[in-house]
Backbone as a ProteinNet text record, in pm:
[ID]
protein_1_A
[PRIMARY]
XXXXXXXXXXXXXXXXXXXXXXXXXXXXXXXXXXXXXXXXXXXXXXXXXXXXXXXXXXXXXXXXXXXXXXXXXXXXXXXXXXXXXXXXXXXXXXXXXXXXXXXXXXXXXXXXXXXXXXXXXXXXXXXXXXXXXXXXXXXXXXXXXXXXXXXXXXXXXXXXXXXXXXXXXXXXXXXXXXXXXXXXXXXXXXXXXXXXXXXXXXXXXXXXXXXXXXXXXXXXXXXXXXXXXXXXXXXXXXXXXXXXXXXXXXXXXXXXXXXXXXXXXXXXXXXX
[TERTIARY]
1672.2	1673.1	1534.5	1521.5	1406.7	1341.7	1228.9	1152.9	1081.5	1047.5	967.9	893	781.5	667.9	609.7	646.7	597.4	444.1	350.8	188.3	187.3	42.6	-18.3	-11.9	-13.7	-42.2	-66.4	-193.5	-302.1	-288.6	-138.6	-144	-99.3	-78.7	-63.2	100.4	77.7	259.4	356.4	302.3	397.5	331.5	347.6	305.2	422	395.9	494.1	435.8	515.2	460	561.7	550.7	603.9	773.6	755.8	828.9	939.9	1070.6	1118.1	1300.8	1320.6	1470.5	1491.9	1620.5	1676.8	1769.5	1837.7	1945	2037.2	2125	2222.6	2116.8	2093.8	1994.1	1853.4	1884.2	1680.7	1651.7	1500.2	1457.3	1337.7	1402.8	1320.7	1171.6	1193.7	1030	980.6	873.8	862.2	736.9	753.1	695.2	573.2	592.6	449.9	373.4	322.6	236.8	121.9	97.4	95.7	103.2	4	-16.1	0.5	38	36.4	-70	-172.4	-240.6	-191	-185.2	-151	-249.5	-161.5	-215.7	-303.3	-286.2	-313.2	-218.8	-270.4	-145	-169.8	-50.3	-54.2	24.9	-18.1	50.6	92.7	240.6	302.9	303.9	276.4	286.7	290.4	341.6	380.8	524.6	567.4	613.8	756.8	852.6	972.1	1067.1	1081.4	1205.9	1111.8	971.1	898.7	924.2	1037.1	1044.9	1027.3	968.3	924.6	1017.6	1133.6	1243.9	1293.8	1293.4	1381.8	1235.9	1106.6	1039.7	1043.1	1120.5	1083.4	1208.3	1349.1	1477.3	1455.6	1414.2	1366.5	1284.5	1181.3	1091.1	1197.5	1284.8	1363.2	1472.3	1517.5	1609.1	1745.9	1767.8	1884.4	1942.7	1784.3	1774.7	1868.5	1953	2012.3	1961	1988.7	1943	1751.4	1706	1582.1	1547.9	1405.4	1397.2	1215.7	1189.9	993.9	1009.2	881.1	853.5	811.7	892.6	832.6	833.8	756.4	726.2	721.9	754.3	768.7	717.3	611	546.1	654	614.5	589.1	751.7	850.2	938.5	1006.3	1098.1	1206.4	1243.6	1168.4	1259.6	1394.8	1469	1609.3	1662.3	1537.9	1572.9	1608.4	1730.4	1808.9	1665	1569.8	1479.6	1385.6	1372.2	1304.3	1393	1516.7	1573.1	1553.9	1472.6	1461.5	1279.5	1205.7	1103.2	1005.7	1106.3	1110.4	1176	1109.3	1160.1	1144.3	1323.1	1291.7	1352.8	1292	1351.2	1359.4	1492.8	1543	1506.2	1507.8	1526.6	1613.7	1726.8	1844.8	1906.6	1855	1857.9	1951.1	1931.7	2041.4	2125.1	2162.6	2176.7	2365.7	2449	2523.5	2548.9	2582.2	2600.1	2698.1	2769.7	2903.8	2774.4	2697.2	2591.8	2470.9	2434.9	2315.4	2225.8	2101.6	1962.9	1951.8	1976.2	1944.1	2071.2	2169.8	2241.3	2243.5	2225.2	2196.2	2081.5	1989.1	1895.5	1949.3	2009	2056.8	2167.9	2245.9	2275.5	2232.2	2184.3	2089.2	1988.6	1935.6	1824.2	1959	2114.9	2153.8	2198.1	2188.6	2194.1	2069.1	1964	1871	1867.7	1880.6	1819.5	1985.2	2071.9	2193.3	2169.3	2260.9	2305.9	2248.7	2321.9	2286.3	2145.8	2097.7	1925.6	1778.9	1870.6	1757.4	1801.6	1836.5	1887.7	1753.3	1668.7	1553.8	1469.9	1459.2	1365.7	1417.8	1556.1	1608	1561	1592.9	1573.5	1400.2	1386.2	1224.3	1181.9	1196.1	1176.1	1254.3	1340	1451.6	1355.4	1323.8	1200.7	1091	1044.9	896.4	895.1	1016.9	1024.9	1108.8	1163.5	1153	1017.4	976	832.4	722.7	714.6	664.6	679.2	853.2	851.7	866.9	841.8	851.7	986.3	1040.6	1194.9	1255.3	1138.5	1206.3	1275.4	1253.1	1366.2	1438.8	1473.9	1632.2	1705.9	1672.6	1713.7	1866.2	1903.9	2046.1	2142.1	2048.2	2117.1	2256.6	2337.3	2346	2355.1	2278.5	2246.1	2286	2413.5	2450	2425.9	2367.4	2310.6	2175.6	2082.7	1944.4	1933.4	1852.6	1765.1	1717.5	1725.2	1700.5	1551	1459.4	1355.3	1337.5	1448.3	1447.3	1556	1633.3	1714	1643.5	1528.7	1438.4	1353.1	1341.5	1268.5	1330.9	1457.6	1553.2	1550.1	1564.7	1551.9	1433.3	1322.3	1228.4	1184.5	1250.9	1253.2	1341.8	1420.3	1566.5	1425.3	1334.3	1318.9	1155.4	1161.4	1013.2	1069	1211.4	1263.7	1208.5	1143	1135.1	1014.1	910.7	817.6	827.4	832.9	808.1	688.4	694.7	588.2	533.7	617.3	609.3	751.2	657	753.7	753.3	886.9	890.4	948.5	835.5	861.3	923.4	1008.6	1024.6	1018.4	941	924.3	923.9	896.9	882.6	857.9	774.8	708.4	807.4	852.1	966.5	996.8	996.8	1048.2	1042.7	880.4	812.5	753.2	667.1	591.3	458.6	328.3	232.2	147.3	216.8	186.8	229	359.4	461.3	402.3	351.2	291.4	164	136.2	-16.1	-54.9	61.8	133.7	206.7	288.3	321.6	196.9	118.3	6.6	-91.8	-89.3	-171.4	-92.5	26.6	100.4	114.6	135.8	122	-28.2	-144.2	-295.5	-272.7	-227.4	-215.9	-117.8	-18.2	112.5	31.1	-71	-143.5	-280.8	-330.3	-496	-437.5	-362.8	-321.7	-224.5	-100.7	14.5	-38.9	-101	-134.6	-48.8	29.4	162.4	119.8	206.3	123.5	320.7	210.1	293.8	285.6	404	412.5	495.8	404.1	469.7	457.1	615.6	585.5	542.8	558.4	513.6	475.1	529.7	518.4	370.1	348.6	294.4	91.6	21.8	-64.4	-198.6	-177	-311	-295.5	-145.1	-143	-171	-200.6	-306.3	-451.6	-500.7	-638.9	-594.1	-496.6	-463.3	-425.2	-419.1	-393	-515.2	-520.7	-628.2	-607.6	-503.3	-503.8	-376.9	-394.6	-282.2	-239.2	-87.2	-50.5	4.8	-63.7	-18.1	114.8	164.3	264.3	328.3	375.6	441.7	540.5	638.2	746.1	779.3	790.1	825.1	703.9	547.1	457.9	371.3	271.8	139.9	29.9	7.8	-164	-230.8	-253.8	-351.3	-338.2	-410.7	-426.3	-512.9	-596.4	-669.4	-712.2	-828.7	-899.5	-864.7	-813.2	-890.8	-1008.6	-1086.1	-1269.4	-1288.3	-1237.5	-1253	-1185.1	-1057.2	-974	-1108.1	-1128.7	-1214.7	-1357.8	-1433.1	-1544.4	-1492.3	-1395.5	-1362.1	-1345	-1276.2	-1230	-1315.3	-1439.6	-1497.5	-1453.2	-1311.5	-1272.7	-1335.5	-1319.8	-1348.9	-1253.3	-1085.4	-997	-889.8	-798	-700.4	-585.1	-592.5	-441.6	-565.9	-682.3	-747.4	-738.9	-817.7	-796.4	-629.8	-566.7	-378.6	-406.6	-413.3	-374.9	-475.8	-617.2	-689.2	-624.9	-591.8	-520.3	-382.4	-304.9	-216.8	-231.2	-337.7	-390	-385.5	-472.8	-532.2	-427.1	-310	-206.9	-173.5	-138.1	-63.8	-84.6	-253.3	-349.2	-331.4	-361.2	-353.9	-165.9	-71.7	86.7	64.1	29.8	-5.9	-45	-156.4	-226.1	-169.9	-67.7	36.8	149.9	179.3	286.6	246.3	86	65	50.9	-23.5	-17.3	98.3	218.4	350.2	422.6	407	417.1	344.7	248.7	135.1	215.1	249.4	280.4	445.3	505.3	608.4	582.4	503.2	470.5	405.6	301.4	292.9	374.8	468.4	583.9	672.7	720.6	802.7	749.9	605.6	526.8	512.2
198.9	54.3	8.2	-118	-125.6	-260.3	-244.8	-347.4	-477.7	-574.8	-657.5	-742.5	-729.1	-809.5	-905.4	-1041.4	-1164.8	-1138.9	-1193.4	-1211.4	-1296.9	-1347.1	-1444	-1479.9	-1579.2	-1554.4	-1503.8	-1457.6	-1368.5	-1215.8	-1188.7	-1045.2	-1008.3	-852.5	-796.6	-822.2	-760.4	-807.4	-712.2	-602.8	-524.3	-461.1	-448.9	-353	-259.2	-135.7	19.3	36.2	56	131.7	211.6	362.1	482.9	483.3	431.1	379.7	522.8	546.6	666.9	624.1	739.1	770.8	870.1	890	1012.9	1031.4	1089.4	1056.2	1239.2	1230.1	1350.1	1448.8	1578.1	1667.1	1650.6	1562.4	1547.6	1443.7	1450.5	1362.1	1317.3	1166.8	1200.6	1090.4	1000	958.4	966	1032.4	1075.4	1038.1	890.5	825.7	739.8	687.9	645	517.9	525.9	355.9	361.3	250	179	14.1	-6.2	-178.8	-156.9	-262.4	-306.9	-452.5	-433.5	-598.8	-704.6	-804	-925.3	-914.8	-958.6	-1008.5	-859.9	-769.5	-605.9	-588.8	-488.2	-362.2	-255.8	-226.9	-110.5	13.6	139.9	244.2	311.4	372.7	473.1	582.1	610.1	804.4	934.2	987.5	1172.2	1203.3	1342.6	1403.6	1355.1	1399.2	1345.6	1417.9	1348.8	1415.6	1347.6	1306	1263.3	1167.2	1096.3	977.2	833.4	849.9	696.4	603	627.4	536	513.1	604.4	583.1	454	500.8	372.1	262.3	268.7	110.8	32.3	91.9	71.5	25.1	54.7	48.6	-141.5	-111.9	-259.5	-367.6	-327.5	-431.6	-486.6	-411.5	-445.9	-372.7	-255.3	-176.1	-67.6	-9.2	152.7	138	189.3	249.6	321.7	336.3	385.2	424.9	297.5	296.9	276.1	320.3	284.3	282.8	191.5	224.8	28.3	-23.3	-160.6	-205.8	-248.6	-319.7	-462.6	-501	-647.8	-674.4	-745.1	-812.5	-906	-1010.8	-1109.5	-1179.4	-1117.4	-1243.3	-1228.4	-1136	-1111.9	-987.5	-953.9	-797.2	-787.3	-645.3	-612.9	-666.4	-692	-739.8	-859.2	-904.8	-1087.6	-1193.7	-1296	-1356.2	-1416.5	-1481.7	-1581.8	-1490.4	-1338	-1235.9	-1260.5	-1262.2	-1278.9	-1269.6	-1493.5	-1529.4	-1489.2	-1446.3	-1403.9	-1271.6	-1178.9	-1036.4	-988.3	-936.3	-887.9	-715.6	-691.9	-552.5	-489.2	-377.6	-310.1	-159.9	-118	-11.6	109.6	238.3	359.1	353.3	261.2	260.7	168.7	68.8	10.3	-63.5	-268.1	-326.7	-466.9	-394.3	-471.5	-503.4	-593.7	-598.2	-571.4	-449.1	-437.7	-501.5	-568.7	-652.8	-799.5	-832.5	-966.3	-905.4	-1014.3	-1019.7	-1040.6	-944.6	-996.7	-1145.2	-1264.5	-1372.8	-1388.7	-1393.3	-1355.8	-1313.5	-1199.3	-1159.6	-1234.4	-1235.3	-1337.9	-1466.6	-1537.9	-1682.9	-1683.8	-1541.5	-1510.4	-1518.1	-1442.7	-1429.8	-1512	-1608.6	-1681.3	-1807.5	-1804.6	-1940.2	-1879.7	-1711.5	-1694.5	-1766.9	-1754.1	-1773.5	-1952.2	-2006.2	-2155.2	-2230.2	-2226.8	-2243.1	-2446.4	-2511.1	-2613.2	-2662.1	-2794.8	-2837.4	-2921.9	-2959.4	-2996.9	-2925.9	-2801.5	-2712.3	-2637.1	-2675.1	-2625.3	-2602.2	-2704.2	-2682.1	-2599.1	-2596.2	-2513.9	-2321.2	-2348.4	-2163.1	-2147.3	-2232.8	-2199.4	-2175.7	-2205.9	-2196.4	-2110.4	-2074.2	-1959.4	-1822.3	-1817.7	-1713.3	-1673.3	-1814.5	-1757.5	-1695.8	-1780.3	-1709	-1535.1	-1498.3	-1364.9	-1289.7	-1306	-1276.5	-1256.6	-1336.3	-1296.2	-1200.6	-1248.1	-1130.3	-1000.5	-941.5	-792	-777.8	-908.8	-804.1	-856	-861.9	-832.4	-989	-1063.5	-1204.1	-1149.2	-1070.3	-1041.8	-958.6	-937.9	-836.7	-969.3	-1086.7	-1208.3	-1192	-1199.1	-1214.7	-1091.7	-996	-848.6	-799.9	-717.2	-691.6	-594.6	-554.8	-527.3	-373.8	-317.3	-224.3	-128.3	-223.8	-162.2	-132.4	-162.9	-143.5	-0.9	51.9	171	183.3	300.9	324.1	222.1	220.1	147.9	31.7	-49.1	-173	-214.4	-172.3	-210.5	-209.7	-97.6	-98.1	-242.3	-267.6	-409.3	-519.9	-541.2	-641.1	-626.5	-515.4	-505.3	-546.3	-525.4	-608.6	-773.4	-783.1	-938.7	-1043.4	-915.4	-1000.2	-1023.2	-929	-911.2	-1015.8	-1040	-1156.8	-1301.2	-1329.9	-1435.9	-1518.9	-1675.1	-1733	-1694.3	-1604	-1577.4	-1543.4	-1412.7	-1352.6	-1317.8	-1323.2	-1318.1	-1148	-1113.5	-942.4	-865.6	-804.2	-713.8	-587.1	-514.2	-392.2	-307.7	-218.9	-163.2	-11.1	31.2	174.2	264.8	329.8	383	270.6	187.4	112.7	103.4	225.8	270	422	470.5	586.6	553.7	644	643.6	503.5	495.7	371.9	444	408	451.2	412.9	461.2	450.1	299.9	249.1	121.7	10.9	21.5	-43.5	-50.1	61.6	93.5	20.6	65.4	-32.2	-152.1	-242.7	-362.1	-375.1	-349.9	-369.4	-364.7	-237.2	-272.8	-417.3	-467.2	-587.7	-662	-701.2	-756.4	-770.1	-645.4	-627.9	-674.1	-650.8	-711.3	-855.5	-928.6	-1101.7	-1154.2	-1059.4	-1130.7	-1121.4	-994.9	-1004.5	-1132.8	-1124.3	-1195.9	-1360.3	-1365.8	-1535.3	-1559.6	-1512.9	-1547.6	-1514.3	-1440.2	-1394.6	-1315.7	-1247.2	-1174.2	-1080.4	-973.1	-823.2	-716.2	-655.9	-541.8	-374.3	-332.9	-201.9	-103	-50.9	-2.9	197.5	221.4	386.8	462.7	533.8	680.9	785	926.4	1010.4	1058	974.9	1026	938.1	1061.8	1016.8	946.8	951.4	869.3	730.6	698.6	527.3	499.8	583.2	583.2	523.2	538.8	426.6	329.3	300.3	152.8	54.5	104.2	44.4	49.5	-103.8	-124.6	-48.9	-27.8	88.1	191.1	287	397.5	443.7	472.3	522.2	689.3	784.1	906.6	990.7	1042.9	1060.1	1203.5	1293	1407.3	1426.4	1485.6	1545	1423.5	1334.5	1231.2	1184	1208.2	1180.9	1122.7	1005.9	980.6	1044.1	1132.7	1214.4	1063.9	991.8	910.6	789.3	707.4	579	469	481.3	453.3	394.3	360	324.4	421.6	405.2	520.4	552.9	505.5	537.8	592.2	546	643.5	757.7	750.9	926.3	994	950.1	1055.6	1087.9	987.2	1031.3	1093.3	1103.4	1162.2	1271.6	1389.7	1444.3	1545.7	1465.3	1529	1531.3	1456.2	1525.6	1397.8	1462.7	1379.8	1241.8	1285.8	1201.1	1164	1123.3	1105.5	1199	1244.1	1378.1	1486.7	1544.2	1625.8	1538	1485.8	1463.8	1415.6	1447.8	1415.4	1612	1689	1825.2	1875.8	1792.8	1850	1823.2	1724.1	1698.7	1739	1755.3	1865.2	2034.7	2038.6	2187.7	2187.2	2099.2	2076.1	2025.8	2006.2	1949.6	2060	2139.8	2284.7	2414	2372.2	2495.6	2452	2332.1	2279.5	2284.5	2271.2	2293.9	2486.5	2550.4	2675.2	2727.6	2651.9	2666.3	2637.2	2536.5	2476.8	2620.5	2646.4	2757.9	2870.3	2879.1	3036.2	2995.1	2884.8	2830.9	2838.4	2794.5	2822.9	2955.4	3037	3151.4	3230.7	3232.5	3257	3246.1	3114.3	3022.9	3148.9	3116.1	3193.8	3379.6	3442	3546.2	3554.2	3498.3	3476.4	3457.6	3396.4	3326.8	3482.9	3535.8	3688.2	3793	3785.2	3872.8	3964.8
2031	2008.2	1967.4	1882	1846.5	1889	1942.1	2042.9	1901.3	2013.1	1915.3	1981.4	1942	1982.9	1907.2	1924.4	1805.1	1829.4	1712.4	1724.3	1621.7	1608.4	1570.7	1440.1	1349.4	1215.9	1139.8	1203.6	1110.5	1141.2	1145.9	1209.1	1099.9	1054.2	943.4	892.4	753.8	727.9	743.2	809.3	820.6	971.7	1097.1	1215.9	1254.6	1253.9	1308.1	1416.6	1525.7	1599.2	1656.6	1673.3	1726.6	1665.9	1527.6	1450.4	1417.6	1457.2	1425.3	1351.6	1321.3	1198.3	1263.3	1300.2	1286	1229.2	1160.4	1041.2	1066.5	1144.4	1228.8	1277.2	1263.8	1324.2	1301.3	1152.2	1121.3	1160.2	1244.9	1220.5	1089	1035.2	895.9	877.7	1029.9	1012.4	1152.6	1203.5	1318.6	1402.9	1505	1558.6	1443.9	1334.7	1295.6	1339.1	1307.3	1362.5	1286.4	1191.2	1062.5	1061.6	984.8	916.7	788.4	754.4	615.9	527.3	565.2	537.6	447.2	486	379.7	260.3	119.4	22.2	-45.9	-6.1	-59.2	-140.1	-228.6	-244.3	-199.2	-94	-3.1	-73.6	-91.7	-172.1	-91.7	-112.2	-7.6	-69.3	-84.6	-168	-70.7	-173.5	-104.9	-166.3	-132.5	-220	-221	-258.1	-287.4	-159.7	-99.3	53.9	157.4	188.8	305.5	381.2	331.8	419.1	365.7	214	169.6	170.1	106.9	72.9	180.3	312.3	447.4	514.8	471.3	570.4	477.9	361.4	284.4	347.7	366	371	578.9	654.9	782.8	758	677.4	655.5	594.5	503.3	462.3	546.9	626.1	682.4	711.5	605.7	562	647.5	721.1	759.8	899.8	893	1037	1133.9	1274.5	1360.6	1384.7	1379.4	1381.8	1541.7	1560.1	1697.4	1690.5	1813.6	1775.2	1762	1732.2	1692.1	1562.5	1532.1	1360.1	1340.4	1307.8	1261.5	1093.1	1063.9	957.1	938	854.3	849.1	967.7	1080.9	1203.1	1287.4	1254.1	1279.8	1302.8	1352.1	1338.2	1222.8	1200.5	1038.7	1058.6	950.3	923.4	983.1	1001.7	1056.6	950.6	979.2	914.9	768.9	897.1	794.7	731.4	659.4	584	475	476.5	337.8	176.8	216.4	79.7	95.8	173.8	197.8	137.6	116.7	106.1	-17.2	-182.1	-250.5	-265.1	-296.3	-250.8	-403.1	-453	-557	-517.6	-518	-498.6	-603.3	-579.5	-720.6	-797.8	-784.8	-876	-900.4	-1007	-1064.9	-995.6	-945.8	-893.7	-951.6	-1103.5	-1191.3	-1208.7	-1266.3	-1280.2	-1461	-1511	-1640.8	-1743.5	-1673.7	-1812.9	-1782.9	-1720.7	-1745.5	-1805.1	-1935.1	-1961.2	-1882.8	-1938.8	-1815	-1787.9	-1847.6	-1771.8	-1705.8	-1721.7	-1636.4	-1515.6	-1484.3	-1369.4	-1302.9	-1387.7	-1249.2	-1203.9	-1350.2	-1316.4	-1195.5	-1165.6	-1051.4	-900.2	-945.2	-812.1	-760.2	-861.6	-837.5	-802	-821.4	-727.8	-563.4	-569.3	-412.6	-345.6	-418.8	-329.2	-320.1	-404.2	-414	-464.8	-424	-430.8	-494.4	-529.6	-575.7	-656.2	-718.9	-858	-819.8	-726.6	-738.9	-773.2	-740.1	-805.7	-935.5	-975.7	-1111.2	-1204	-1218.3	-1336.8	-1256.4	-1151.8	-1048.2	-1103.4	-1058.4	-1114	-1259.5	-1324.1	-1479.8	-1508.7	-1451.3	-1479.8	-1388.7	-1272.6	-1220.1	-1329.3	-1346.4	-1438.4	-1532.9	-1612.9	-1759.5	-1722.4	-1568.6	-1533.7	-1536.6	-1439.2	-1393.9	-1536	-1633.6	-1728.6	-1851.2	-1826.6	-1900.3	-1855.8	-1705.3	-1636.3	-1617.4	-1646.8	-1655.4	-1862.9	-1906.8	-2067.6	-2124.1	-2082	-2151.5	-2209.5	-2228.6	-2303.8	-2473.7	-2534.2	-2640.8	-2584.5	-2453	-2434.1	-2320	-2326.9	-2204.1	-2222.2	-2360.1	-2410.6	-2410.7	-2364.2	-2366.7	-2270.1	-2304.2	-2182	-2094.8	-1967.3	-1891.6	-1957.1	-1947.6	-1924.9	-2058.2	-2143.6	-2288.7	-2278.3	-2197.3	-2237.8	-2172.3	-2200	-2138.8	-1989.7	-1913.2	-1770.9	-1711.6	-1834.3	-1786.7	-1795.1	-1889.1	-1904.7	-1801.2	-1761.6	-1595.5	-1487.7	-1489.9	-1390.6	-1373.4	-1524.4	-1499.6	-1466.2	-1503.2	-1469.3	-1316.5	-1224.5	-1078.8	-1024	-1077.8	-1083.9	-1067.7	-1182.5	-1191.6	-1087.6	-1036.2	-923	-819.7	-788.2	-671.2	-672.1	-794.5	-860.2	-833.5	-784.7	-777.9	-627.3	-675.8	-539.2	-490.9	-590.6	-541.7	-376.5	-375.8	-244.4	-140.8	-2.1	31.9	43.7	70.9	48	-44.1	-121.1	-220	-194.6	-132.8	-131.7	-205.2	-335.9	-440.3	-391.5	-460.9	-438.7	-608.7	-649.2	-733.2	-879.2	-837.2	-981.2	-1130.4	-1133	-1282.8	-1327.1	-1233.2	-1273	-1414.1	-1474.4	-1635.5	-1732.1	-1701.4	-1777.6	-1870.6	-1977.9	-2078	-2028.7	-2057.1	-2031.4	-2015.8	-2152.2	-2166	-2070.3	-2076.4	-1947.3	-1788.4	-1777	-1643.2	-1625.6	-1681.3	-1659.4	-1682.1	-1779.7	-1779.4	-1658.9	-1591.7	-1434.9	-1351.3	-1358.4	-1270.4	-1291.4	-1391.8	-1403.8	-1315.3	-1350.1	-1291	-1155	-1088.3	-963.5	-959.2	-944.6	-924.5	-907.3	-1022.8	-1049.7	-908.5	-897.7	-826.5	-653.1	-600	-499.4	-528.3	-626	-614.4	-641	-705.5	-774.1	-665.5	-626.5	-547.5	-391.2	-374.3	-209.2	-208.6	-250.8	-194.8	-144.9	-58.4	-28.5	-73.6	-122.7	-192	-134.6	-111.8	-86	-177.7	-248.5	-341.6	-346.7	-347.2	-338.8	-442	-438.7	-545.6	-507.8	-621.3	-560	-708.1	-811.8	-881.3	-855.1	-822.5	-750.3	-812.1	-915.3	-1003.1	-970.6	-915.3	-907.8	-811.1	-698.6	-607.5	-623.8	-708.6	-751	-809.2	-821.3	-841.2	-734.9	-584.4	-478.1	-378.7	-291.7	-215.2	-107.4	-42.1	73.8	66.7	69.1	136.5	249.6	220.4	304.4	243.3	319.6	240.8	352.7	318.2	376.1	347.3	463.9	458	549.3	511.6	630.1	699.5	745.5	793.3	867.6	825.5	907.2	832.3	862.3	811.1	839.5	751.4	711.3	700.2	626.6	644.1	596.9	664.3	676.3	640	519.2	444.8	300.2	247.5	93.4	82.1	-67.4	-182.5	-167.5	-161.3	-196.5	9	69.2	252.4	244	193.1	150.1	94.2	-6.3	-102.1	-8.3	93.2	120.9	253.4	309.1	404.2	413.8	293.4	255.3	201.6	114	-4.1	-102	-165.1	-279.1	-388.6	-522.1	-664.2	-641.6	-614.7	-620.2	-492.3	-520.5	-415.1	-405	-525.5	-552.6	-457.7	-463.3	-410.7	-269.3	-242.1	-108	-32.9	-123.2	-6.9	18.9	-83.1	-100.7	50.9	23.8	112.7	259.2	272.3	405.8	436.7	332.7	351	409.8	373.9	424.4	542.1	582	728.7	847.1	760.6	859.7	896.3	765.3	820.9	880.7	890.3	937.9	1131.8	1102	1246.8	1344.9	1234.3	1240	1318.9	1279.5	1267.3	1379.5	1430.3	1575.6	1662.6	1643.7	1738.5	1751.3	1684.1	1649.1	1732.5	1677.6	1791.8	1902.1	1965.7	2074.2	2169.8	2096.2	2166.2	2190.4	2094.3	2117	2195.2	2244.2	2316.9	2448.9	2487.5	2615.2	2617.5	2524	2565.5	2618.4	2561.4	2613	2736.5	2737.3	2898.6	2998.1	2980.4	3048.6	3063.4	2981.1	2964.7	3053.9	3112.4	3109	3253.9
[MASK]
++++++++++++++++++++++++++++++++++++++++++++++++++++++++++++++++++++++++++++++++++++++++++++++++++++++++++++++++++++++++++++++++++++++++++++++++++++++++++++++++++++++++++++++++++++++++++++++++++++++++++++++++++++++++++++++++++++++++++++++++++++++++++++++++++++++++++++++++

């Protein structure tokens, strides 16, 4: 069961503590405890099976059988009033394909802000978050015609609706073009420094790691580390952040290792 402890304003937008998943025999995130600071972009990275998508799906609200303490700007993950609060974009695309892209937002943007008084309010939010991922000549499109990366952006833009106070990205730049990407990363920068928002955004591809103010690096269902880019690297020694995750990967497993003979050790004695 999962505990909750309200705090202060100024407390971070995301607090874990001894935060765990178990999902039938595995367990797939194992005790972490973790902040997320307001108005950052916080990077989740590590390899593909570690747990990222199970701790984004836990923060939003989705994840089953969670247990440990999590807070949410000021609440229990999956609390009624996180809702219109919290934009979340999934790995797979959460688009409706027989609607055009404005469509679909003009959708979704009346879940959020429902009746005819806000009507010029949606429409102008709709164009905003349309311009913002790119796709003002595909507005009229529809959905189920554009390309894997231009749905990606439409999921995007659902989750740009209402301006959120925290956005939880999951692989966002996946099968973007170079250009695209680093056009989202501006984006992401503006939507933290201009909006205040704080962003958690995953990846398993690690250069976009220097594009985020803090990390979270992540293995096996565990956090290696908890840190800058620029503290990874002097911590570490390495040039970069792909060298210093690898370097601390080592060290997890050298130390995994010692544990191993350690126990075996204990069991022979025990036989003896």
């Amino acid at each position: 069961m999962m505990n909750y402890s309200p705090g202060p304003p100024d407390t971070p937008a995301v607090r874990a503590e001894d935060l765990t998943v178990v999902r039938g025999p595995r367990t797939v995130l194992r005790g972490l405890d973790f902040t997320v600071p307001r108005g950052q972009i916080t990077g989740l990275l590590g390899p593909s099976g570690c747990g990222k998508s199970t701790l984004m799906r836990s923060i939003v609200g989705t994840q089953a059988k969670v247990t440990g303490a999590l807070d949410v700007l000021g609440h229990p993950a999956g609390h009624p009033t996180l809702r219109t609060r919290i934009g979340y974009v999934t790995q797979a695309p959460s688009v409706y394909d027989d609607l055009t892209v404005r469509q679909n937002l003009d959708y979704f943007a009346a879940i959020l802000a429902p009746g005819h008084a806000a009507a010029d309010h949606r429409h102008s939010d709709v164009t905003r978050v349309i311009e913002d991922v790119d796709l003002t000549s595909h507005a009229d499109a529809l959905a189920g015609n554009l390309s894997g990366g231009q749905r990606s952006r439409v999921s995007l833009a659902v989750a740009l609706l209402g301006t959120p106070e925290l956005l939880v990205l999951d692989e966002p730049t996946v099968g973007l073009d170079p250009v695209l990407r680093r056009d989202l990363w501006t984006l992401f920068h503006d939507i933290a420094a201009q909006r205040g928002a704080t962003l958690l955004i995953s990846s398993h591809v690690m250069d976009e790691a220097e594009r985020c103010h803090r990390l979270l690096l992540m293995r096996e269902g565990e956090i290696l580390a908890d840190d800058t880019p620029d503290a990874l690297r002097t911590r570490t020694g390495a040039d970069t952040v792909e060298a210093a995750f690898l370097h601390l990967v080592d060290e997890a497993t050298a130390a995994g290792r010692k544990r191993e003979q350690k126990k075996e050790q204990k069991k022979e004695e025990t036989t003896r």
